[in-house]
C-alpha positions as a Python dict, from the first residue, in 0.01 Angstrom:
ca = {
    (1, 'M'): (0, 0, 0),
    (2, 'K'): (-378, -20, -33),
    (3, 'K'): (-389, -313, 210),
    (4, 'L'): (-185, -117, 464),
    (5, 'L'): (-423, 181, 440),
    (6, 'L'): (-728, -45, 466),
    (7, 'I'): (-591, -226, 771),
    (8, 'S'): (-492, 96, 947),
    (9, 'F'): (-835, 248, 873),
    (10, 'L'): (-1014, -59, 1010),
    (11, 'L'): (-797, -66, 1322),
    (12, 'F'): (-859, 302, 1383),
    (13, 'S'): (-1235, 271, 1337),
    (14, 'F'): (-1266, -34, 1566),
    (15, 'T'): (-1055, 118, 1843),
    (16, 'T'): (-1263, 436, 1851),
    (17, 'I'): (-1587, 236, 1853),
    (18, 'D'): (-1471, 17, 2142),
    (19, 'A'): (-1328, 305, 2342),
    (20, 'G'): (-1655, 340, 2534),
    (21, 'I'): (-1685, 713, 2486),
    (22, 'S'): (-2022, 818, 2626),
    (23, 'T'): (-2224, 1066, 2426),
    (24, 'N'): (-2509, 1083, 2679),
    (25, 'R'): (-2571, 1424, 2830),
    (26, 'Q'): (-2528, 1433, 3207),
    (27, 'D'): (-2696, 1701, 3412),
    (28, 'I'): (-2514, 1872, 3696),
    (29, 'L'): (-2755, 1925, 3984),
    (30, 'K'): (-2670, 2119, 4299),
    (31, 'L'): (-2898, 2169, 4597),
    (32, 'I'): (-2850, 2520, 4731),
    (33, 'G'): (-3115, 2524, 5003),
    (34, 'T'): (-3449, 2406, 5137),
    (35, 'T'): (-3713, 2583, 5343),
    (36, 'Y'): (-4059, 2541, 5491),
    (37, 'A'): (-4318, 2814, 5456),
    (38, 'P'): (-4688, 2835, 5545),
    (39, 'N'): (-4774, 2788, 5176),
    (40, 'G'): (-4549, 2484, 5111),
    (41, 'K'): (-4201, 2333, 5111),
    (42, 'F'): (-3949, 2490, 4875),
    (43, 'A'): (-3613, 2389, 4726),
    (44, 'W'): (-3350, 2608, 4564),
    (45, 'I'): (-3173, 2404, 4294),
    (46, 'E'): (-2908, 2481, 4034),
    (47, 'L'): (-2918, 2274, 3713),
    (48, 'N'): (-2620, 2294, 3473),
    (49, 'G'): (-2518, 2633, 3612),
    (50, 'E'): (-2868, 2782, 3579),
    (51, 'D'): (-3025, 2895, 3906),
    (52, 'Y'): (-3392, 2800, 3939),
    (53, 'G'): (-3459, 2981, 4266),
    (54, 'W'): (-3722, 2866, 4513),
    (55, 'L'): (-3955, 2603, 4365),
    (56, 'R'): (-4218, 2412, 4562),
    (57, 'E'): (-4299, 2041, 4562),
    (58, 'G'): (-4472, 1930, 4242),
    (59, 'R'): (-4291, 2178, 4015),
    (60, 'R'): (-4052, 2084, 3735),
    (61, 'I'): (-3687, 2174, 3680),
    (62, 'G'): (-3617, 2083, 3319),
    (63, 'D'): (-3716, 1715, 3294),
    (64, 'Y'): (-3697, 1662, 3673),
    (65, 'L'): (-4005, 1668, 3898),
    (66, 'I'): (-3965, 1774, 4262),
    (67, 'V'): (-4143, 1503, 4461),
    (68, 'R'): (-4046, 1571, 4823),
    (69, 'V'): (-3856, 1845, 5005),
    (70, 'E'): (-3705, 1779, 5348),
    (71, 'M'): (-3456, 1989, 5537),
    (72, 'G'): (-3128, 1944, 5349),
    (73, 'K'): (-3267, 1684, 5107),
    (74, 'V'): (-3478, 1687, 4791),
    (75, 'K'): (-3622, 1387, 4607),
    (76, 'L'): (-3652, 1428, 4227),
    (77, 'V'): (-3796, 1197, 3961),
    (78, 'L'): (-3665, 1172, 3604),
    (79, 'F'): (-3860, 938, 3374),
    (80, 'G'): (-3965, 715, 3667),
    (81, 'Q'): (-3617, 702, 3819),
    (82, 'E'): (-3581, 859, 4165),
    (83, 'L'): (-3287, 1079, 4254),
    (84, 'E'): (-3209, 1228, 4594),
    (85, 'L'): (-3005, 1544, 4634),
    (86, 'K'): (-2841, 1625, 4967),
    (87, 'M'): (-2672, 1943, 5078),
    (88, 'L'): (-2301, 1905, 5137),
    (89, 'P'): (-2149, 2048, 5457),
    (90, 'E'): (-1942, 2303, 5261),
    (91, 'D'): (-2264, 2432, 5100),
    (92, 'T'): (-2420, 2522, 5436),
    (93, 'K'): (-2171, 2802, 5516),
}
């Protein structure tokens, strides 16, 4: 009986370890809009459901740094890794 419990426990523990369940947090970024103004280029971004409003190039959104704002596109940097957000056609309505 003890061997059966031990084997079933080991099988259960190894299958859950090898299941590949990710525990890393993934951010949900959404580009709402971009604009040019005389005092800079601005992007309106939503991060994990929180609206950050109009932020200019060089500002931070959480851990992300806004590097470049173009019409319909924003380039962000997170720990040296570049990420580009684009507006989807259904977002431009």
